[in-house]
Amino acid sequence: MRVEAVYRYPVKGLSPEALEEVVLTPGECIPQDRRFALAQGDAPFDPAAPSWLPKRHFGCLMANARLALLRTGFEPRSGRLSIRAPDGSSLVADTRTEDGRAAIGAFLAEFLGPEARGTPRFVEAPGHNFTDVAKKCVSIIGLSSLHALEAAVDTPLDPIRFRANIYVSGGEPWAEFGLLGQEIQIGGARLRVFKRIVRCAATEVNPETAERDAKPQHWLRERFGHSDLGVYAEVLEGGQVSLGDALEPLEADLLH
């Protein structure tokens, strides 16, 4: 299998950013991935003592499909986040300042309208990532598996619906499930696959139109007997991963 695409999602639920290469660090997510989130007003998230919370506490496509209409860009060096709404309104603000974060939170809350609960906060906590699972990890999808789903329902599905970090080509459909519990090499990094990804209602959302125009989780259960697509892997040994790099399982006798 080979790496076809790499993405990070700086703000949970908002735009993907394509990368040609990335340097992975042991025990961490892809740099800048899910670094920020919009915490709903009733979310018990404390930036001073961050802990993992389920996605329902934050702005997310599972509950807030219209977030797919926003186009965002993040500049790590300057800390600036730009947001553009479909009506042409936009914002550029500094995520490093209290005023900047407040402006971003207000913009997103106004865009969500009645879907915003209480007074949402745009939040960040150094060292914390707003991932869908408690362990910091990288998500990987085999495009052969996605194509098998598309063929089964005769419907094209944009891979971005599934918001993975790394998409790989080659291999048989569902081959990534066979890597569960194994160590793999991707480019210069070594990872361990630890969990299949259970898909949720976020995959219903068309990333271009924000319409709920597909039922991937239902189709997976109906056609394949499970609702999983892709796997989570933790980074054991850091290194660079680039487009075109191979993903290879490591033999047990090579690990010692």
PDB file of C-alpha atoms in Angstrom:
ATOM      1  CA  MET A   1       0.000   0.000   0.000  1.00  0.00           C
ATOM      2  CA  ARG A   2       1.170   3.536  -0.735  1.00  0.00           C
ATOM      3  CA  VAL A   3       0.354   6.951   0.692  1.00  0.00           C
ATOM      4  CA  GLU A   4      -1.920   8.857  -1.684  1.00  0.00           C
ATOM      5  CA  ALA A   5      -2.969  11.766   0.536  1.00  0.00           C
ATOM      6  CA  VAL A   6      -2.151  13.289   3.922  1.00  0.00           C
ATOM      7  CA  TYR A   7      -4.425  15.720   5.757  1.00  0.00           C
ATOM      8  CA  ARG A   8      -4.597  17.632   8.977  1.00  0.00           C
ATOM      9  CA  TYR A   9      -7.721  19.257  10.405  1.00  0.00           C
ATOM     10  CA  PRO A  10      -6.559  22.186  12.576  1.00  0.00           C
ATOM     11  CA  VAL A  11     -10.053  22.932  13.909  1.00  0.00           C
ATOM     12  CA  LYS A  12     -12.254  19.996  14.863  1.00  0.00           C
ATOM     13  CA  GLY A  13     -15.110  19.734  12.360  1.00  0.00           C
ATOM     14  CA  LEU A  14     -13.729  22.326   9.938  1.00  0.00           C
ATOM     15  CA  SER A  15     -11.688  22.282   6.719  1.00  0.00           C
ATOM     16  CA  PRO A  16      -8.993  19.751   5.891  1.00  0.00           C
ATOM     17  CA  GLU A  17      -5.533  20.920   4.857  1.00  0.00           C
ATOM     18  CA  ALA A  18      -3.624  18.721   2.403  1.00  0.00           C
ATOM     19  CA  LEU A  19       0.068  18.067   3.076  1.00  0.00           C
ATOM     20  CA  GLU A  20       2.789  16.709   0.803  1.00  0.00           C
ATOM     21  CA  GLU A  21       4.820  15.503   3.757  1.00  0.00           C
ATOM     22  CA  VAL A  22       4.693  15.486   7.518  1.00  0.00           C
ATOM     23  CA  VAL A  23       7.038  14.591  10.369  1.00  0.00           C
ATOM     24  CA  LEU A  24       5.436  12.321  12.949  1.00  0.00           C
ATOM     25  CA  THR A  25       6.467  12.329  16.617  1.00  0.00           C
ATOM     26  CA  PRO A  26       6.106   9.374  19.012  1.00  0.00           C
ATOM     27  CA  GLY A  27       2.887   9.476  21.000  1.00  0.00           C
ATOM     28  CA  GLU A  28       1.499  12.455  19.099  1.00  0.00           C
ATOM     29  CA  CYS A  29      -1.040  13.272  16.404  1.00  0.00           C
ATOM     30  CA  ILE A  30      -0.100  14.802  13.059  1.00  0.00           C
ATOM     31  CA  PRO A  31       1.174  18.312  13.904  1.00  0.00           C
ATOM     32  CA  GLN A  32      -1.662  20.851  14.179  1.00  0.00           C
ATOM     33  CA  ASP A  33      -4.325  18.147  13.787  1.00  0.00           C
ATOM     34  CA  ARG A  34      -7.460  18.856  15.853  1.00  0.00           C
ATOM     35  CA  ARG A  35      -5.490  21.493  17.751  1.00  0.00           C
ATOM     36  CA  PHE A  36      -8.556  23.703  18.200  1.00  0.00           C
ATOM     37  CA  ALA A  37     -12.263  23.147  18.760  1.00  0.00           C
ATOM     38  CA  LEU A  38     -15.459  25.062  19.343  1.00  0.00           C
ATOM     39  CA  ALA A  39     -16.607  23.934  22.785  1.00  0.00           C
ATOM     40  CA  GLN A  40     -20.357  24.229  23.202  1.00  0.00           C
ATOM     41  CA  GLY A  41     -21.467  26.485  26.041  1.00  0.00           C
ATOM     42  CA  ASP A  42     -22.460  23.499  28.191  1.00  0.00           C
ATOM     43  CA  ALA A  43     -19.257  21.538  27.542  1.00  0.00           C
ATOM     44  CA  PRO A  44     -17.263  20.794  30.724  1.00  0.00           C
ATOM     45  CA  PHE A  45     -13.935  21.424  29.002  1.00  0.00           C
ATOM     46  CA  ASP A  46     -11.308  23.248  31.039  1.00  0.00           C
ATOM     47  CA  PRO A  47      -8.283  24.444  29.000  1.00  0.00           C
ATOM     48  CA  ALA A  48      -6.279  24.681  32.218  1.00  0.00           C
ATOM     49  CA  ALA A  49      -6.863  20.974  32.951  1.00  0.00           C
ATOM     50  CA  PRO A  50      -7.719  19.417  29.599  1.00  0.00           C
ATOM     51  CA  SER A  51      -9.187  15.947  29.381  1.00  0.00           C
ATOM     52  CA  TRP A  52     -10.741  14.010  26.535  1.00  0.00           C
ATOM     53  CA  LEU A  53     -14.459  14.528  25.923  1.00  0.00           C
ATOM     54  CA  PRO A  54     -16.815  12.962  23.354  1.00  0.00           C
ATOM     55  CA  LYS A  55     -17.382  14.938  20.167  1.00  0.00           C
ATOM     56  CA  ARG A  56     -20.930  15.941  21.140  1.00  0.00           C
ATOM     57  CA  HIS A  57     -19.406  18.581  23.425  1.00  0.00           C
ATOM     58  CA  PHE A  58     -17.879  20.386  20.445  1.00  0.00           C
ATOM     59  CA  GLY A  59     -18.889  21.737  17.077  1.00  0.00           C
ATOM     60  CA  CYS A  60     -18.757  18.667  14.841  1.00  0.00           C
ATOM     61  CA  LEU A  61     -20.187  17.428  11.572  1.00  0.00           C
ATOM     62  CA  MET A  62     -22.050  14.627  13.326  1.00  0.00           C
ATOM     63  CA  ALA A  63     -24.368  17.248  14.859  1.00  0.00           C
ATOM     64  CA  ASN A  64     -23.592  20.414  12.891  1.00  0.00           C
ATOM     65  CA  ALA A  65     -23.567  19.562   9.182  1.00  0.00           C
ATOM     66  CA  ARG A  66     -23.506  23.202   8.083  1.00  0.00           C
ATOM     67  CA  LEU A  67     -19.938  23.550   9.379  1.00  0.00           C
ATOM     68  CA  ALA A  68     -18.917  21.848   6.119  1.00  0.00           C
ATOM     69  CA  LEU A  69     -19.816  25.077   4.301  1.00  0.00           C
ATOM     70  CA  LEU A  70     -17.048  27.022   6.042  1.00  0.00           C
ATOM     71  CA  ARG A  71     -13.627  27.275   4.409  1.00  0.00           C
ATOM     72  CA  THR A  72     -10.760  27.750   6.810  1.00  0.00           C
ATOM     73  CA  GLY A  73      -6.998  28.063   6.716  1.00  0.00           C
ATOM     74  CA  PHE A  74      -4.503  28.007   9.570  1.00  0.00           C
ATOM     75  CA  GLU A  75      -0.993  29.456   9.586  1.00  0.00           C
ATOM     76  CA  PRO A  76       0.973  27.810  12.421  1.00  0.00           C
ATOM     77  CA  ARG A  77       3.811  30.367  12.394  1.00  0.00           C
ATOM     78  CA  SER A  78       1.589  33.407  12.803  1.00  0.00           C
ATOM     79  CA  GLY A  79      -1.245  31.676  14.641  1.00  0.00           C
ATOM     80  CA  ARG A  80      -3.765  33.260  12.281  1.00  0.00           C
ATOM     81  CA  LEU A  81      -6.950  31.401  11.397  1.00  0.00           C
ATOM     82  CA  SER A  82      -9.005  32.540   8.424  1.00  0.00           C
ATOM     83  CA  ILE A  83     -12.668  31.587   8.034  1.00  0.00           C
ATOM     84  CA  ARG A  84     -14.925  32.243   5.048  1.00  0.00           C
ATOM     85  CA  ALA A  85     -18.662  31.608   5.104  1.00  0.00           C
ATOM     86  CA  PRO A  86     -20.767  30.881   2.000  1.00  0.00           C
ATOM     87  CA  ASP A  87     -22.449  34.313   2.202  1.00  0.00           C
ATOM     88  CA  GLY A  88     -19.057  35.978   1.721  1.00  0.00           C
ATOM     89  CA  SER A  89     -18.541  37.014   5.327  1.00  0.00           C
ATOM     90  CA  SER A  90     -15.085  36.250   6.649  1.00  0.00           C
ATOM     91  CA  LEU A  91     -12.766  36.584   9.584  1.00  0.00           C
ATOM     92  CA  VAL A  92      -9.020  36.492  10.135  1.00  0.00           C
ATOM     93  CA  ALA A  93      -8.021  36.318  13.780  1.00  0.00           C
ATOM     94  CA  ASP A  94      -5.044  35.425  15.944  1.00  0.00           C
ATOM     95  CA  THR A  95      -5.572  32.153  17.823  1.00  0.00           C
ATOM     96  CA  ARG A  96      -2.789  33.129  20.242  1.00  0.00           C
ATOM     97  CA  THR A  97      -4.681  36.013  21.819  1.00  0.00           C
ATOM     98  CA  GLU A  98      -7.761  36.074  24.023  1.00  0.00           C
ATOM     99  CA  ASP A  99      -9.410  38.658  21.763  1.00  0.00           C
ATOM    100  CA  GLY A 100      -8.656  36.586  18.680  1.00  0.00           C
ATOM    101  CA  ARG A 101     -10.113  33.418  20.172  1.00  0.00           C
ATOM    102  CA  ALA A 102     -13.190  35.315  21.334  1.00  0.00           C
ATOM    103  CA  ALA A 103     -13.719  36.704  17.819  1.00  0.00           C
ATOM    104  CA  ILE A 104     -13.437  33.223  16.296  1.00  0.00           C
ATOM    105  CA  GLY A 105     -15.831  31.779  18.848  1.00  0.00           C
ATOM    106  CA  ALA A 106     -18.369  34.528  18.187  1.00  0.00           C
ATOM    107  CA  PHE A 107     -18.131  34.106  14.404  1.00  0.00           C
ATOM    108  CA  LEU A 108     -18.651  30.341  14.614  1.00  0.00           C
ATOM    109  CA  ALA A 109     -21.465  30.666  17.156  1.00  0.00           C
ATOM    110  CA  GLU A 110     -23.304  33.149  14.942  1.00  0.00           C
ATOM    111  CA  PHE A 111     -22.877  30.825  11.959  1.00  0.00           C
ATOM    112  CA  LEU A 112     -24.271  27.871  13.898  1.00  0.00           C
ATOM    113  CA  GLY A 113     -27.267  29.885  15.066  1.00  0.00           C
ATOM    114  CA  PRO A 114     -29.701  27.728  17.094  1.00  0.00           C
ATOM    115  CA  GLU A 115     -27.250  24.816  17.000  1.00  0.00           C
ATOM    116  CA  ALA A 116     -24.938  26.761  19.303  1.00  0.00           C
ATOM    117  CA  ARG A 117     -25.609  25.820  22.907  1.00  0.00           C
ATOM    118  CA  GLY A 118     -25.118  28.573  25.443  1.00  0.00           C
ATOM    119  CA  THR A 119     -22.032  30.675  24.692  1.00  0.00           C
ATOM    120  CA  PRO A 120     -19.560  28.493  22.736  1.00  0.00           C
ATOM    121  CA  ARG A 121     -15.841  28.987  23.288  1.00  0.00           C
ATOM    122  CA  PHE A 122     -13.048  28.580  20.751  1.00  0.00           C
ATOM    123  CA  VAL A 123     -10.569  26.536  22.764  1.00  0.00           C
ATOM    124  CA  GLU A 124      -7.023  25.225  22.706  1.00  0.00           C
ATOM    125  CA  ALA A 125      -4.937  23.541  25.394  1.00  0.00           C
ATOM    126  CA  PRO A 126      -1.189  23.053  24.809  1.00  0.00           C
ATOM    127  CA  GLY A 127      -0.414  19.373  24.369  1.00  0.00           C
ATOM    128  CA  HIS A 128      -4.076  18.438  23.892  1.00  0.00           C
ATOM    129  CA  ASN A 129      -5.764  17.275  20.675  1.00  0.00           C
ATOM    130  CA  PHE A 130      -9.533  17.155  20.167  1.00  0.00           C
ATOM    131  CA  THR A 131      -9.553  13.675  18.692  1.00  0.00           C
ATOM    132  CA  ASP A 132     -12.512  11.291  18.470  1.00  0.00           C
ATOM    133  CA  VAL A 133     -10.711   8.745  20.659  1.00  0.00           C
ATOM    134  CA  ALA A 134      -8.840   9.375  23.886  1.00  0.00           C
ATOM    135  CA  LYS A 135      -5.445   8.192  22.633  1.00  0.00           C
ATOM    136  CA  LYS A 136      -3.384  10.507  20.445  1.00  0.00           C
ATOM    137  CA  CYS A 137      -3.114   8.803  17.094  1.00  0.00           C
ATOM    138  CA  VAL A 138      -3.144   8.944  13.305  1.00  0.00           C
ATOM    139  CA  SER A 139      -6.141   7.741  11.292  1.00  0.00           C
ATOM    140  CA  ILE A 140      -5.558   5.670   8.158  1.00  0.00           C
ATOM    141  CA  ILE A 141      -8.028   4.625   5.452  1.00  0.00           C
ATOM    142  CA  GLY A 142      -7.378   2.102   2.701  1.00  0.00           C
ATOM    143  CA  LEU A 143      -8.906   3.491  -0.484  1.00  0.00           C
ATOM    144  CA  SER A 144      -9.587  -0.082  -1.640  1.00  0.00           C
ATOM    145  CA  SER A 145     -12.016  -0.411   1.265  1.00  0.00           C
ATOM    146  CA  LEU A 146     -13.721   2.846   0.362  1.00  0.00           C
ATOM    147  CA  HIS A 147     -13.983   1.745  -3.265  1.00  0.00           C
ATOM    148  CA  ALA A 148     -15.554  -1.545  -2.140  1.00  0.00           C
ATOM    149  CA  LEU A 149     -18.226   0.424  -0.288  1.00  0.00           C
ATOM    150  CA  GLU A 150     -18.803   2.678  -3.298  1.00  0.00           C
ATOM    151  CA  ALA A 151     -19.188  -0.347  -5.566  1.00  0.00           C
ATOM    152  CA  ALA A 152     -21.578  -2.058  -3.165  1.00  0.00           C
ATOM    153  CA  VAL A 153     -23.987   0.890  -3.169  1.00  0.00           C
ATOM    154  CA  ASP A 154     -23.175   2.244  -6.641  1.00  0.00           C
ATOM    155  CA  THR A 155     -22.488   5.674  -5.185  1.00  0.00           C
ATOM    156  CA  PRO A 156     -19.284   7.762  -5.313  1.00  0.00           C
ATOM    157  CA  LEU A 157     -18.129   8.986  -1.912  1.00  0.00           C
ATOM    158  CA  ASP A 158     -15.638  11.788  -1.391  1.00  0.00           C
ATOM    159  CA  PRO A 159     -12.873  10.394   0.858  1.00  0.00           C
ATOM    160  CA  ILE A 160     -12.953  13.640   2.837  1.00  0.00           C
ATOM    161  CA  ARG A 161     -16.314  12.557   4.281  1.00  0.00           C
ATOM    162  CA  PHE A 162     -14.262  10.233   6.493  1.00  0.00           C
ATOM    163  CA  ARG A 163     -11.731  12.882   7.616  1.00  0.00           C
ATOM    164  CA  ALA A 164      -8.727  10.571   7.845  1.00  0.00           C
ATOM    165  CA  ASN A 165      -5.131  11.735   8.185  1.00  0.00           C
ATOM    166  CA  ILE A 166      -3.595   9.276   5.739  1.00  0.00           C
ATOM    167  CA  TYR A 167      -5.214   7.621   2.715  1.00  0.00           C
ATOM    168  CA  VAL A 168      -3.402   4.679   1.141  1.00  0.00           C
ATOM    169  CA  SER A 169      -3.932   2.864  -2.152  1.00  0.00           C
ATOM    170  CA  GLY A 170      -3.271  -0.756  -3.049  1.00  0.00           C
ATOM    171  CA  GLY A 171      -4.035  -3.915  -1.129  1.00  0.00           C
ATOM    172  CA  GLU A 172      -7.304  -5.778  -0.850  1.00  0.00           C
ATOM    173  CA  PRO A 173     -10.454  -4.178   0.555  1.00  0.00           C
ATOM    174  CA  TRP A 174     -10.426  -4.202   4.368  1.00  0.00           C
ATOM    175  CA  ALA A 175      -6.744  -5.225   4.424  1.00  0.00           C
ATOM    176  CA  GLU A 176      -6.101  -2.570   7.087  1.00  0.00           C
ATOM    177  CA  PHE A 177      -8.313  -4.484   9.516  1.00  0.00           C
ATOM    178  CA  GLY A 178      -5.796  -7.330   9.317  1.00  0.00           C
ATOM    179  CA  LEU A 179      -3.156  -4.983  10.722  1.00  0.00           C
ATOM    180  CA  LEU A 180      -4.929  -4.639  14.067  1.00  0.00           C
ATOM    181  CA  GLY A 181      -2.397  -5.117  16.857  1.00  0.00           C
ATOM    182  CA  GLN A 182       0.517  -5.045  14.422  1.00  0.00           C
ATOM    183  CA  GLU A 183       3.305  -2.564  13.856  1.00  0.00           C
ATOM    184  CA  ILE A 184       3.630  -0.898  10.474  1.00  0.00           C
ATOM    185  CA  GLN A 185       6.197   1.255   8.703  1.00  0.00           C
ATOM    186  CA  ILE A 186       5.060   4.334   6.784  1.00  0.00           C
ATOM    187  CA  GLY A 187       7.963   6.243   5.289  1.00  0.00           C
ATOM    188  CA  GLY A 188      10.376   6.914   8.140  1.00  0.00           C
ATOM    189  CA  ALA A 189       7.825   6.357  10.925  1.00  0.00           C
ATOM    190  CA  ARG A 190       6.803   3.246  12.809  1.00  0.00           C
ATOM    191  CA  LEU A 191       3.254   2.928  14.149  1.00  0.00           C
ATOM    192  CA  ARG A 192       1.045   0.362  15.861  1.00  0.00           C
ATOM    193  CA  VAL A 193      -2.518  -0.167  14.656  1.00  0.00           C
ATOM    194  CA  PHE A 194      -4.775  -0.423  17.703  1.00  0.00           C
ATOM    195  CA  LYS A 195      -8.410   0.156  16.719  1.00  0.00           C
ATOM    196  CA  ARG A 196     -10.858   0.045  13.822  1.00  0.00           C
ATOM    197  CA  ILE A 197     -12.697   3.311  13.211  1.00  0.00           C
ATOM    198  CA  VAL A 198     -16.433   3.090  13.839  1.00  0.00           C
ATOM    199  CA  ARG A 199     -18.122   5.531  11.507  1.00  0.00           C
ATOM    200  CA  CYS A 200     -20.756   8.014  12.704  1.00  0.00           C
ATOM    201  CA  ALA A 201     -23.323  10.369  11.203  1.00  0.00           C
ATOM    202  CA  ALA A 202     -20.566  12.822  10.220  1.00  0.00           C
ATOM    203  CA  THR A 203     -19.974  10.665   7.134  1.00  0.00           C
ATOM    204  CA  GLU A 204     -23.497  11.457   5.921  1.00  0.00           C
ATOM    205  CA  VAL A 205     -22.432  15.047   5.257  1.00  0.00           C
ATOM    206  CA  ASN A 206     -21.330  16.050   1.772  1.00  0.00           C
ATOM    207  CA  PRO A 207     -18.120  18.070   2.356  1.00  0.00           C
ATOM    208  CA  GLU A 208     -18.965  20.460  -0.486  1.00  0.00           C
ATOM    209  CA  THR A 209     -22.704  21.055  -0.021  1.00  0.00           C
ATOM    210  CA  ALA A 210     -23.198  20.183   3.693  1.00  0.00           C
ATOM    211  CA  GLU A 211     -26.225  18.099   2.674  1.00  0.00           C
ATOM    212  CA  ARG A 212     -26.794  14.769   4.394  1.00  0.00           C
ATOM    213  CA  ASP A 213     -26.951  12.905   1.103  1.00  0.00           C
ATOM    214  CA  ALA A 214     -25.473   9.497   1.965  1.00  0.00           C
ATOM    215  CA  LYS A 215     -25.634   6.844   4.699  1.00  0.00           C
ATOM    216  CA  PRO A 216     -22.172   5.257   4.838  1.00  0.00           C
ATOM    217  CA  GLN A 217     -22.511   3.866   8.352  1.00  0.00           C
ATOM    218  CA  HIS A 218     -25.856   2.248   7.468  1.00  0.00           C
ATOM    219  CA  TRP A 219     -24.509   0.929   4.157  1.00  0.00           C
ATOM    220  CA  LEU A 220     -21.475  -0.576   5.872  1.00  0.00           C
ATOM    221  CA  ARG A 221     -23.658  -2.469   8.336  1.00  0.00           C
ATOM    222  CA  GLU A 222     -26.085  -3.543   5.634  1.00  0.00           C
ATOM    223  CA  ARG A 223     -23.520  -4.711   3.071  1.00  0.00           C
ATOM    224  CA  PHE A 224     -20.525  -5.724   5.179  1.00  0.00           C
ATOM    225  CA  GLY A 225     -21.872  -6.505   8.648  1.00  0.00           C
ATOM    226  CA  HIS A 226     -19.986  -3.739  10.458  1.00  0.00           C
ATOM    227  CA  SER A 227     -19.880   0.058  10.513  1.00  0.00           C
ATOM    228  CA  ASP A 228     -16.096   0.432  10.385  1.00  0.00           C
ATOM    229  CA  LEU A 229     -13.867   2.106   7.799  1.00  0.00           C
ATOM    230  CA  GLY A 230     -10.203   2.779   8.500  1.00  0.00           C
ATOM    231  CA  VAL A 231      -7.979   2.250  11.527  1.00  0.00           C
ATOM    232  CA  TYR A 232      -6.283   4.253  14.248  1.00  0.00           C
ATOM    233  CA  ALA A 233      -2.533   3.900  14.777  1.00  0.00           C
ATOM    234  CA  GLU A 234      -0.259   5.305  17.470  1.00  0.00           C
ATOM    235  CA  VAL A 235       3.172   6.607  16.518  1.00  0.00           C
ATOM    236  CA  LEU A 236       5.932   4.546  18.144  1.00  0.00           C
ATOM    237  CA  GLU A 237       8.946   5.884  16.269  1.00  0.00           C
ATOM    238  CA  GLY A 238       8.921   9.277  14.596  1.00  0.00           C
ATOM    239  CA  GLY A 239       9.942  10.105  11.071  1.00  0.00           C
ATOM    240  CA  GLN A 240       8.866  11.745   7.856  1.00  0.00           C
ATOM    241  CA  VAL A 241       5.906  10.515   5.871  1.00  0.00           C
ATOM    242  CA  SER A 242       5.517  11.739   2.293  1.00  0.00           C
ATOM    243  CA  LEU A 243       3.145  11.168  -0.591  1.00  0.00           C
ATOM    244  CA  GLY A 244       4.133   7.969  -2.378  1.00  0.00           C
ATOM    245  CA  ASP A 245       5.682   6.337   0.694  1.00  0.00           C
ATOM    246  CA  ALA A 246       4.924   2.667   1.263  1.00  0.00           C
ATOM    247  CA  LEU A 247       2.870   1.318   4.145  1.00  0.00           C
ATOM    248  CA  GLU A 248       4.274  -2.052   5.122  1.00  0.00           C
ATOM    249  CA  PRO A 249       3.535  -4.390   8.038  1.00  0.00           C
ATOM    250  CA  LEU A 250       6.618  -5.190  10.087  1.00  0.00           C
ATOM    251  CA  GLU A 251       7.503  -8.809  10.670  1.00  0.00           C
ATOM    252  CA  ALA A 252       7.694  -9.817  14.332  1.00  0.00           C
ATOM    253  CA  ASP A 253      11.324 -10.900  14.041  1.00  0.00           C
ATOM    254  CA  LEU A 254      12.260  -7.430  12.747  1.00  0.00           C
ATOM    255  CA  LEU A 255      10.943  -5.726  15.840  1.00  0.00           C
ATOM    256  CA  HIS A 256      13.642  -6.987  18.178  1.00  0.00           C
TER     257      HIS A 256
END
